[in-house]
Backbone as a ProteinNet text record, in pm:
[ID]
protein_1_A
[PRIMARY]
MSSYLDGLNNAQLDAVRTTEGAVRVLAGAGTGKTRALTARYCYLVDLLGIDPASILCVTFTNKAAAEMKTRIRRRLGDVDMQYVCTFHSWCARMLREDIHVLNYPSEYLLLDEEDRKEMLQKVYIDLGITLKELPVRRAVEYIGARKSREGYMAVIETLSNPLPVKAEGARAADRMDEIYARYLYEQKKTFALDYDDLIIFAHYI
[TERTIARY]
-599.9	-622.9	-623.3	-559.4	-552.8	-692	-711.4	-842.8	-896.2	-810.9	-857.8	-917.6	-896.9	-960.6	-1093.3	-1116.6	-1239.6	-1363.1	-1461.4	-1588.4	-1590.9	-1481.8	-1483.5	-1545.3	-1623.9	-1679.6	-1574.7	-1609.2	-1509.6	-1456.7	-1546.5	-1500.3	-1407	-1437	-1349.7	-1215.8	-1219.4	-1092.1	-1005.3	-1067.3	-991.7	-926.5	-1001.6	-949	-831.7	-837.4	-729.4	-605.3	-624.2	-512	-444.5	-511.3	-453.7	-351.5	-225.2	-118	-31	-53.8	26.4	-49.9	12.4	-52.5	-154.4	-217.8	-319.6	-447.8	-513.3	-640.2	-737.1	-854.4	-959.2	-1081.9	-1137.2	-1256.9	-1366.6	-1480.9	-1593.9	-1694.7	-1731.1	-1821.6	-1904.6	-2029.9	-2119.2	-2114.8	-2206.7	-2211.6	-2254.5	-2189.9	-2227.3	-2185	-2089	-2045.3	-1915.8	-1866.6	-1750.4	-1617.4	-1614.9	-1490.4	-1381.3	-1419.3	-1317.9	-1266.8	-1353.9	-1312.5	-1216	-1247.8	-1161.7	-1026.2	-1027	-902.3	-813.5	-877.2	-802	-741.3	-821.5	-773.5	-658.3	-667.5	-562	-431.7	-443.5	-327	-261.6	-340.9	-291.2	-226.6	-286.5	-237.5	-98.3	-85.9	44	154.3	119.3	220.9	250.4	143.4	159	203.6	144.8	174.7	280.7	286.8	385.9	508.7	504.4	620.7	651.1	553.6	571.9	588.5	683.6	705	586.3	520.8	406.2	440.8	567.3	607.3	607.4	594.6	594.4	453.7	353.6	215.3	141.9	89.5	4.3	-139.4	-213.6	-352.3	-436.9	-502.5	-574.9	-725.4	-799.1	-944.3	-995.8	-1126.2	-1178.6	-1198.8	-1230	-1266.3	-1172.7	-1159.5	-1080.5	-1140.2	-1272.1	-1338.5	-1300.5	-1298.6	-1263.5	-1116.2	-1028.7	-886.5	-862.9	-929.5	-914.4	-966.5	-1078.3	-1133.1	-1037.9	-977.1	-880.5	-761.8	-713	-599.2	-633.7	-755	-796.2	-803.6	-858	-870.7	-733.5	-646.4	-511.4	-434.8	-444.5	-372.3	-424.4	-553.6	-612	-556.4	-524.1	-472.9	-320.3	-251.1	-107	-27.3	-96.9	-27.7	19.4	121.8	167.4	265.2	212.5	298.2	293.7	386.8	393.7	280.3	185.4	68.1	60.8	177.4	175	113.8	111	54.1	-85.3	-149.5	-292	-359.3	-419.5	-465.7	-568.4	-609	-700.6	-617.3	-682.3	-616.9	-557.4	-636.6	-590.5	-469.3	-470	-359.9	-231.8	-244.9	-128.3	-73	-161.7	-116.7	-48.5	-106	-45.2	95.1	112.8	244.7	342.5	295.2	382.9	426.6	332.4	363.8	462.2	461.3	560.4	701.3	717.6	848.4	879.4	776.9	801.1	748.4	673.8	611.2	715.3	837.7	943.2	966.6	927.9	947.4	854.5	754.3	661.8	693.8	810.5	856.9	766.1	707.5	634.2	718.6	707.1	779.4	716.6	799.1	747.1	642.3	654.4	557.6	451.4	389.2	280.6	161.2	75.1	-44	-159.9	-221	-336.5	-463.7	-549.8	-674.2	-784.5	-848.9	-970.5	-1089.3	-1206.9	-1325.8	-1341.4	-1317.7	-1330.4	-1226.2	-1103.2	-994.8	-1031.5	-1088.1	-1124.2	-1233.8	-1330.6	-1439.2	-1383.3	-1287.6	-1228	-1153	-1080.9	-1007.5	-1101.2	-1211.9	-1311.4	-1379.2	-1401.9	-1463.3	-1371.2	-1239.8	-1144.7	-1151.3	-1161	-1173.9	-1300.8	-1410.2	-1537.1	-1523.7	-1456.7	-1438.9	-1354.6	-1245.9	-1158.2	-1229.8	-1321.8	-1391.8	-1526	-1563.4	-1688.7	-1812.8	-1800.7	-1909.6	-1971.5	-2105.4	-2174.4	-2218.6	-2237.2	-2285.3	-2425.9	-2504	-2637.6	-2629.5	-2534.6	-2515	-2469.2	-2379.5	-2319.4	-2283	-2361	-2327.9	-2191.3	-2117.8	-1985.5	-1990.8	-2098.1	-2113.3	-2099.7	-2163.4	-2155.8	-2013.6	-1945.2	-1805.5	-1717	-1738.6	-1660.9	-1683.2	-1806.9	-1839	-1774.8	-1781.5	-1721.2	-1571	-1504.8	-1361.4	-1319.5	-1393.4	-1363	-1372.5	-1478.6	-1497.7	-1386.7	-1345.4	-1240.4	-1106.8	-1082	-955.1	-942.7	-1056.5	-1051.4	-1025	-1026	-1000	-852.4	-825.9	-687.8	-626.7	-504.4	-438.7	-432.3	-499.1	-497.9	-356.2	-278.5	-144.5	-51.6	-72.5	5.6	-21.3	-147.6	-182.8	-113.4	-118.3	-57.8	93.3	159.4	305.1	348	262.6	301.7	237.7	141.6	65.7	154.8	158.8	232.7	151.6	48.3	-35.5	-181.1	-272.1	-414.3	-451.9	-548.1	-594.2	-664.5	-660.8	-723.8	-871.7	-916.3	-1058.3	-1138.5	-1244.3	-1327.3	-1420.3	-1474.2	-1562.3	-1689.9	-1748.3	-1877	-1981.4	-2076.9	-2180.5	-2139.5	-2025.3	-1986.7	-2084.3	-2087.5	-2177.2	-2139.3	-2236	-2213.5	-2098.7	-2089.3	-1979.9	-1846	-1837.5	-1713.9	-1681.1	-1784.1	-1761.7	-1709.4	-1760.4	-1708.3	-1562.3	-1529.9	-1390.4	-1301.2	-1352.2	-1276	-1246.8	-1349.3	-1335	-1235.7	-1249.5	-1156.4	-1011.9	-987.6	-852.2	-794.7	-876.4	-825.8	-802.3	-889.9	-871.1	-740.5	-711.5	-585.5	-466.7	-477.7	-371.1	-347.5	-457	-444.9	-381.1	-421.2	-361.6	-211.9	-176.8	-34.6	48.5	-7.3	65.5	106.7	17.5	45.6	89.2	118.2	154.7	52.3	-71.8	-182.1	-246.2	-281.7	-352.5	-483	-587.6	-711.4	-717.1	-823.1	-827.6	-833.6	-891.3	-886.1	-741.6	-665	-527.9	-439.9	-468.4	-384.3	-378.1	-490.7	-491.4	-441	-480.6	-442.3	-290.7	-233.1	-86.5	-11.5	-55.5	11.4	8.2	-105.7	-121.2	-29.2	-23.5	59	207.9	253.3	392	422.7
-2997.1	-2863.2	-2874.6	-2781	-2784.3	-2772.2	-2841.1	-2849.9	-2716.2	-2619.8	-2490	-2406.8	-2453.4	-2387	-2451.8	-2569	-2642.3	-2563.5	-2556.7	-2492.1	-2343.6	-2280.6	-2135.7	-2105.4	-1997.6	-1959.9	-1882.9	-1846.4	-1783.6	-1651.7	-1570.6	-1444.5	-1463.5	-1561.8	-1592.1	-1645.6	-1733	-1783.9	-1672	-1574.7	-1462	-1383.8	-1366.2	-1294.4	-1368	-1500.1	-1582.3	-1584.6	-1600.1	-1627.8	-1502.5	-1388.2	-1266.6	-1212	-1212.5	-1173	-1060.4	-1016.7	-907.6	-776.1	-677.6	-546.8	-545.4	-432	-415.1	-485.1	-544.8	-613.5	-566.1	-518.5	-479.3	-563.4	-624.3	-707.2	-644.7	-615.2	-559.4	-673.6	-698	-807.9	-776.3	-812.3	-785.5	-895.2	-879.3	-976.2	-1113	-1216.2	-1352.6	-1400.5	-1331.8	-1370.2	-1451.1	-1488.7	-1574.6	-1499.1	-1380.8	-1302.8	-1373.2	-1425.1	-1495	-1616.4	-1689.9	-1809.6	-1774.9	-1667.6	-1628.9	-1577.6	-1498.4	-1449	-1564.1	-1658.9	-1777.5	-1855.4	-1875.1	-1949.4	-1872.2	-1742.1	-1660.9	-1674.1	-1666.9	-1686.4	-1821.1	-1926.3	-2060.3	-2073	-2010.7	-2012.7	-1946.8	-1832.1	-1761.3	-1842.8	-1904.8	-1981.8	-2117.3	-2190.4	-2329.8	-2340.1	-2264.1	-2276.1	-2175.6	-2059.1	-1959.4	-1949.3	-2017.6	-2023.6	-1897.4	-1812.8	-1688.3	-1722.4	-1657.9	-1674.1	-1615.9	-1693.6	-1640.5	-1513.4	-1500.6	-1381.1	-1256.5	-1275.4	-1162.5	-1123.7	-1189.9	-1160.2	-1093.4	-975.2	-906.9	-932.2	-998.5	-1035.6	-983.1	-868.1	-803	-801.7	-804.1	-801	-716.2	-702	-607.6	-662.9	-791.4	-847.3	-959.8	-977.3	-1087.1	-1221.6	-1225.8	-1350.9	-1390	-1295.7	-1325.8	-1364.4	-1296	-1328.6	-1470.5	-1505.1	-1638.8	-1747.5	-1715.1	-1809.5	-1831.1	-1725.3	-1740.8	-1823	-1802	-1878.8	-2027.1	-2056.1	-2194.7	-2260.6	-2191.1	-2247.4	-2265.3	-2166.7	-2174.2	-2291.9	-2303.8	-2413.8	-2549.1	-2556.2	-2683.3	-2723	-2622.1	-2649.1	-2660.7	-2573.6	-2564.4	-2617.8	-2648.8	-2690.6	-2573.9	-2594.9	-2492	-2396.1	-2292.1	-2193.8	-2064.5	-1973.2	-1844.6	-1754.5	-1732	-1648.9	-1526.7	-1473.8	-1356.2	-1233.3	-1232.4	-1114.6	-1143.5	-1246.4	-1265.7	-1213.2	-1094.3	-1026.1	-917.2	-842.2	-730.8	-605.4	-508.1	-381.5	-322.2	-320.2	-256.7	-328.1	-460	-531.4	-514.3	-508.5	-485.5	-342.7	-245.2	-108.5	-97.2	-163.2	-161.4	-218.9	-327.1	-391	-301.3	-239.6	-148.6	-31.6	22.7	139	107	-17.2	-54.9	-37.6	-53.3	-37.6	104	172.8	297.7	426.2	414.7	534.2	632.9	586.9	676.2	797.3	785.3	900	1013.8	988.3	1091	1128.2	1081.6	1107.7	1045.3	931.1	850.6	726.1	676.5	553.6	430.6	327.7	208.5	141.4	161.1	105.5	207.5	263.2	358.9	290.1	369.6	316.8	307.6	189.4	173.3	174.8	271.8	288.1	200.4	121.7	51.1	144	97.1	182.8	234.5	147.3	187.7	289.2	271	364.9	504.5	503.5	630.7	700.3	623.6	684.9	744.2	671.2	722	852	856.7	977.9	1094.1	1066.6	1171.5	1217.2	1125.1	1161.7	1259.9	1232.2	1325.2	1462.7	1462.2	1587.7	1662.1	1588.3	1647.9	1718.7	1648.5	1703.9	1830.7	1823.1	1943	2061.9	2035.5	2143.8	2179	2104.7	2131.9	2096.3	1993.3	1945.1	1821.7	1815.1	1698.5	1606.2	1478.1	1380.5	1417.4	1481.3	1522.3	1631.2	1719	1827	1774.6	1674.6	1626.7	1476.7	1384.1	1241.8	1210.3	1117.1	1079	1029.1	958.4	903.2	1014.2	1127	1237.8	1291.9	1299.2	1345.1	1248.9	1119	1017.9	1031.5	1050.8	1065.2	1194.5	1300.4	1426.8	1414.5	1355.9	1339.3	1252.9	1143.1	1060.6	1134.3	1215.2	1294.5	1397.5	1464.6	1565.4	1502.5	1383.7	1317.3	1277.1	1256.9	1211.1	1328.1	1448.7	1563.5	1580.7	1643.7	1675.1	1773.3	1749.1	1837.2	1785.3	1674.6	1617.3	1582	1518.5	1476	1595.6	1704.1	1825.1	1879.2	1869.6	1911.6	1820.6	1692.3	1597.1	1620.8	1645.9	1663.3	1787.3	1889.2	2014.9	2038.6	1953.2	1974.8	1954.9	2055	2044.2	2090.3	2168.2	2216.5	2216	2200.8	2208.9	2348.6	2360.5	2495.6	2559.3	2691.8	2760.2	2721.5	2708.2	2678.1	2805.9	2794.5	2908.1	2937.9	3053.5	3096.8	3015.3	3007.1	2938.6	3006.9	2930.3	2983.3	2987.4	2926	2921.3	2833.6	2858.1	2779.7	2630.9	2544.1	2400.4	2357.8	2416.1	2381.2	2412.4	2525.1	2561	2461.3	2414.8	2316.8	2186.2	2146.7	2025.1	2044.6	2163.3	2189	2185.8	2235.1	2230.9	2084.6	2001.7	1861	1794.3	1823.5	1764.4	1802.1	1932.6	1981.5	1922	1918.1	1863	1712.2	1641.9	1498.8	1471.2	1546.8	1529.4	1555.3	1656.1	1686.7	1569.4	1517.6	1402.7	1282.2	1261.1	1150.9	1171.2	1291.4	1319.1	1310.7	1359.3	1360.7	1220.5	1125	985.6	898.4	958.3	884.3	770.8	809.4	714.6	728.9	616.7	613	539.4	586.2	506.5	433.1	356.6	271.8	351.7	471	556.6	591.9	623.8	664.5	556.4	431.8	321.8	332.9	347.3	353.1	487.6	597.1	729.6	746.5	705.6	718.9	632	507.2	415.7	468.1	518.9	572.4	695.3	778.9	901	865.7	768.8	726.4	662.1
-1835.9	-1778.2	-1625.1	-1556.6	-1412.2	-1351.3	-1239.6	-1177.7	-1133.9	-1099.2	-1054.5	-1168.1	-1293.1	-1409.2	-1447	-1396.2	-1427.6	-1383.2	-1468.4	-1429.6	-1447.9	-1485.1	-1508.4	-1644.5	-1650.3	-1780	-1860.8	-1982.1	-2070.6	-2016.6	-1961.4	-1905.1	-1789	-1702.9	-1591.5	-1637.3	-1741.7	-1795	-1851.8	-1916.5	-1971.5	-1853.2	-1746	-1630.7	-1568	-1570.6	-1511.5	-1599	-1729.3	-1819.7	-1876.7	-1871.7	-1928.7	-1832.1	-1872.1	-1780.4	-1836.1	-1959.3	-2015.4	-2003.6	-1946.1	-1932.3	-1819.4	-1806.3	-1698.4	-1737.2	-1637.4	-1657.4	-1554.5	-1598	-1503.7	-1533.1	-1430.5	-1446	-1360.3	-1421.2	-1351.2	-1328.5	-1201.3	-1171.7	-1050.4	-1053.8	-944.2	-837.4	-740.2	-630.4	-680.4	-629	-662.8	-798.6	-860.3	-996.2	-998.6	-879.6	-874.6	-873.6	-814.3	-810.8	-731.7	-613.9	-529.7	-602.1	-666.3	-739.5	-853.1	-927.2	-1035.9	-987.7	-880.5	-825.6	-775.1	-707	-659.2	-775.2	-879.9	-995.6	-1063.4	-1069.8	-1129.7	-1049.8	-920.5	-831.3	-855.8	-858.2	-879.3	-1020.3	-1117.7	-1254.8	-1262.2	-1197.8	-1197.8	-1131.9	-1022	-946.4	-1009.2	-1041.6	-1086.9	-1233.2	-1319.9	-1462.1	-1511	-1451.7	-1497.4	-1409.7	-1297.4	-1209.7	-1133.3	-1113.3	-1038.5	-888.7	-824.4	-681.9	-605.4	-519.2	-444.9	-365	-320.7	-246.1	-334.7	-466.7	-560.6	-601.3	-543.4	-580.3	-464.2	-490.9	-394.2	-433	-345.3	-371.8	-257	-277.8	-168.3	-192.4	-82.4	-89.1	25.5	37.4	136	275.1	285.1	416.9	458.9	589.1	640.9	598.8	593.9	553.2	412.9	319.3	180.6	168.5	243.3	237.7	291.6	400.5	459.4	361.5	293.8	199	81.4	33.6	-76.8	-33.9	85.3	136	145.1	191.2	202.7	67.5	-30.8	-164.9	-232.2	-215.3	-271.3	-209.8	-79	-10.4	-56.4	-83.7	-130	-265.2	-349.8	-484.7	-488.9	-412.2	-428.2	-310	-199.9	-81.2	0.7	79.8	173.9	104.7	41.3	-22.3	59.6	29.9	98.6	56.9	145.9	116.2	206.2	243.9	331.3	267	133.5	65.8	9.2	58	36.9	162.7	152.5	271.7	236.4	336.7	311.6	274.7	211.7	181.3	309.8	417	538.2	599.7	601.2	662	579	447	363.9	385.4	391.4	415.9	552.8	653.7	785.5	784.2	710.8	698.9	624.9	516.8	441.1	526.6	604.7	685.3	796.4	845.7	948.4	894.3	764.5	701.4	652.6	605.6	532.9	594.7	705.3	759.6	818.8	833.4	884.3	793.3	666.4	575.4	612.1	693	743.7	887.7	933	1072.2	1176.8	1142.7	1237	1272.4	1394.8	1430.1	1363.6	1339.1	1276.5	1367.4	1497.4	1589.5	1621.4	1518	1536.9	1602.6	1659.5	1727.8	1625.6	1617.5	1529.9	1610.9	1581.9	1656.9	1599.4	1685.4	1639.2	1667.9	1643.3	1657.7	1801.9	1899.9	2037.8	2074.8	2029.6	2053.2	1996.5	1876.5	1812.1	1890.8	1941	2019.2	2147.3	2214.4	2337.1	2309.6	2197.3	2162.8	2138	2071.5	2045.2	2172.3	2265.6	2394.1	2468.9	2461.5	2522.4	2457.7	2322.9	2250	2291.7	2305.7	2346.4	2483.4	2576.1	2710.2	2703.8	2626.1	2612.8	2553.9	2460.6	2394.3	2459.5	2564.7	2630.6	2547.2	2467.8	2380	2442.9	2442.3	2497.5	2385.8	2419.3	2321.4	2274.5	2359.5	2320.2	2213.4	2230.1	2133.8	1998.6	2001.5	1877.6	1895.9	1844.9	1858	1797.1	1857.9	1808.7	1664.8	1632	1497.2	1391.6	1417.3	1320.4	1307.5	1421	1418.7	1340.7	1359	1287.4	1138.1	1094.3	953.1	896.6	973.3	928.7	914.9	1012	1009	888.5	865.6	749.9	617.1	606.8	484.8	467.4	576.1	567.7	529	583.6	552.9	406.6	341.4	202.3	105.9	155.4	71.8	39.5	-72.5	-110.7	-7.4	29.7	123.5	264.7	290.6	428.2	473.7	387.3	427.4	450.6	377.4	401.7	542.3	586.3	723.4	825.4	801.4	895.6	907.9	798.5	802.7	875.8	880	940.9	1078.9	1116.7	1239.9	1362.4	1446.9	1571.6	1693.2	1672.8	1781	1739.9	1840.5	1805.9	1763.9	1678.6	1640	1759	1768.8	1881.7	1894.3	2016.3	2040	2015.3	1937.1	1907.1	2024.9	2024.8	2135.5	2138.1	2257.4	2269.7	2181.9	2132.2	2044.7	1899.9	1867.9	1728.8	1648.9	1518.8	1435.3	1439.6	1407.8	1413.7	1324.2	1204.5	1113.5	1177.1	1248.8	1315.8	1427	1495.3	1600.9	1543.1	1430.7	1366.2	1326.2	1275.6	1241.6	1363.1	1477.6	1601.2	1640.8	1631.7	1667.9	1577	1446.3	1347.1	1378.1	1400.1	1425.5	1551.3	1657.1	1783.7	1775.2	1702.5	1683.2	1610.2	1504.7	1431.7	1524.2	1607.6	1701.9	1796.7	1852.3	1946.1	1875.6	1750.8	1675.6	1655.6	1611.2	1582.3	1708.9	1819.2	1947.7	1991.6	1963	2003.5	1888.6	1772.7	1651.5	1625.3	1625.5	1607.8	1471.6	1413.4	1284.5	1302.7	1237.3	1235.4	1100.6	1079.6	960.1	829.5	835.1	715.4	680.6	784.7	763.8	701.2	732.1	681.3	526.6	461.9	316.3	266.3	333.4	289.2	299.8	413.2	431.8	333.9	317.2	225	83.3	42.6	-93.4	-111.4	-10.1	-17.4	-32.7	45.2	38.7	-94.9
[MASK]
+++++++++++++++++++++++++++++++++++++++++++++++++++++++++++++++++++++++++++++++++++++++++++++++++++++++++++++++++++++++++++++++++++++++++++++++++++++++++++++++++++++++++++++++++++++++++++++++++++++++++++++

């Protein structure tokens, strides 16, 4: 038996060896998910002869992806592991090739947290909103929640101008909507995506 299968329990072995049809494994923290995924990858490549370039192996954190690469390399040597990565990095790579279908350039701008805050600060200035009135953190949370709703991509595809600024004294909910609309406009104007957009755009395409 290959060494990467040694020490796995029966449930983990089932997760590694089951290759026909869809397989879903539910496991909590500290139950050996990374170990099982690594073993499954090695099993597919080493025993079934699957080309590593044909395997997409995604996880949530850079730390977990790096750990899987280290373990795979220890078992299989120097194989092609370009698709062992995080969800966000895979979506970013996919969008470099396919985002043109949404009329975005392949060299779109990816906003990190600081970039997003700077863009929101510009929006605040344009709308005459102070940080005391509305902390940026609340705006970020609101924008993320709005983007997760159905219909967001339809807005992105048709957006060409910011929505009109409402009169002073508008209700707080209206102010949040103003910020959201202007933020989307600023993003579209510069062909910029934030980390929420990476997954939303990739899923939409």
